CSV table of C-alpha atoms in Angstrom, one decimal:
chain,number,residue,atom,x,y,z
D,1,UNK,CA,50.3,-19.1,-4.4
D,2,UNK,CA,51.7,-18.1,-7.8
D,3,UNK,CA,54.8,-20.2,-7.7
D,4,UNK,CA,53.8,-23.0,-5.3
D,5,UNK,CA,53.7,-26.7,-6.0
D,6,UNK,CA,50.5,-28.3,-7.2
D,7,UNK,CA,50.1,-30.2,-3.9
D,8,UNK,CA,49.4,-27.9,-1.0
D,9,UNK,CA,49.1,-29.1,2.6
D,10,UNK,CA,48.4,-26.7,5.5
D,11,UNK,CA,49.3,-27.2,9.2
D,12,UNK,CA,47.6,-24.5,11.3
D,13,UNK,CA,49.4,-24.2,14.7
D,14,UNK,CA,48.6,-21.8,17.5
D,15,UNK,CA,45.3,-20.9,16.0
D,16,UNK,CA,43.6,-20.2,19.3
D,17,UNK,CA,43.6,-17.2,21.6
D,18,UNK,CA,46.6,-17.5,23.9
D,19,UNK,CA,47.8,-15.6,26.9
D,20,UNK,CA,51.1,-16.9,28.1
D,21,UNK,CA,51.3,-15.1,31.4
D,22,UNK,CA,48.1,-16.3,32.9
D,23,UNK,CA,47.2,-19.4,34.9
D,24,UNK,CA,45.2,-21.0,32.1
D,25,UNK,CA,47.4,-20.2,29.1
D,26,UNK,CA,44.4,-18.8,27.4
D,27,UNK,CA,42.1,-15.9,28.0
D,28,UNK,CA,40.3,-16.1,31.4
D,29,UNK,CA,37.3,-18.3,31.0
D,30,UNK,CA,35.0,-15.5,32.4
D,31,UNK,CA,36.5,-12.9,29.9
D,32,UNK,CA,33.5,-11.3,28.2
D,33,UNK,CA,33.1,-10.9,24.4
D,34,UNK,CA,30.7,-8.8,22.4
D,35,UNK,CA,28.9,-11.0,20.0
D,36,UNK,CA,25.9,-9.9,18.0
D,37,UNK,CA,24.5,-7.7,20.7
D,38,UNK,CA,25.0,-4.3,22.3
D,39,UNK,CA,26.7,-5.7,25.4
D,40,UNK,CA,29.6,-7.8,26.4
D,41,UNK,CA,27.6,-10.8,27.5
D,42,UNK,CA,29.3,-13.9,26.0
D,43,UNK,CA,31.9,-15.7,28.2
D,44,UNK,CA,35.2,-16.8,26.6
D,45,UNK,CA,34.5,-20.4,27.7
D,46,UNK,CA,31.6,-20.4,25.3
D,47,UNK,CA,33.5,-19.2,22.2
D,48,UNK,CA,37.2,-20.3,22.7
D,49,UNK,CA,37.0,-23.2,20.2
D,50,UNK,CA,35.0,-21.1,17.6
D,51,UNK,CA,38.2,-19.1,16.9
D,52,UNK,CA,40.0,-22.3,15.8
D,53,UNK,CA,37.0,-23.3,13.7
D,54,UNK,CA,36.9,-20.0,11.7
D,55,UNK,CA,40.7,-20.2,11.3
D,56,UNK,CA,40.4,-23.7,9.9
D,57,UNK,CA,37.4,-22.8,7.7
D,58,UNK,CA,39.4,-19.8,6.2
D,59,UNK,CA,42.3,-22.1,5.4
D,60,UNK,CA,40.0,-24.6,3.6
D,61,UNK,CA,38.3,-21.8,1.7
D,62,UNK,CA,41.7,-20.4,0.6
D,63,UNK,CA,42.8,-23.8,-0.7
D,64,UNK,CA,39.5,-24.1,-2.6
D,65,UNK,CA,40.0,-20.7,-4.2
D,66,UNK,CA,43.5,-21.8,-5.3
D,67,UNK,CA,42.4,-25.2,-6.7
D,68,UNK,CA,38.6,-25.6,-6.8
D,69,UNK,CA,38.7,-29.2,-8.0
D,70,UNK,CA,41.2,-30.5,-5.4
D,71,UNK,CA,40.0,-31.6,-1.9
D,72,UNK,CA,41.7,-29.4,0.7
D,73,UNK,CA,44.1,-30.9,3.3
D,74,UNK,CA,44.4,-28.9,6.5
D,75,UNK,CA,45.7,-30.1,9.9
D,76,UNK,CA,45.1,-28.2,13.0
D,77,UNK,CA,45.4,-28.6,16.8
D,78,UNK,CA,42.6,-26.2,17.6
D,79,UNK,CA,39.1,-26.9,16.2
D,80,UNK,CA,35.4,-27.0,16.8
D,81,UNK,CA,32.8,-29.6,16.1
D,82,UNK,CA,32.3,-30.0,12.4
D,83,UNK,CA,35.9,-29.0,11.5
D,84,UNK,CA,37.0,-32.5,10.6
């Protein structure tokens, strides 16, 4: 952010997994993910919103690195409990 304005506001859009040629416009809900284990045993329905949460969290952390004393302002359409 070397030449940006002092006020920085972020709008995160499309910060969720998307598949545009499927019936649900997202990964199939029974798609399996590998999470902290040897096997692929976590269904997409259980982690879909976590992707948006981590995207939001990274945006907030980036703003805090830029200006540690300024409260971050990030808007997003995809989020998880605790994002607000």
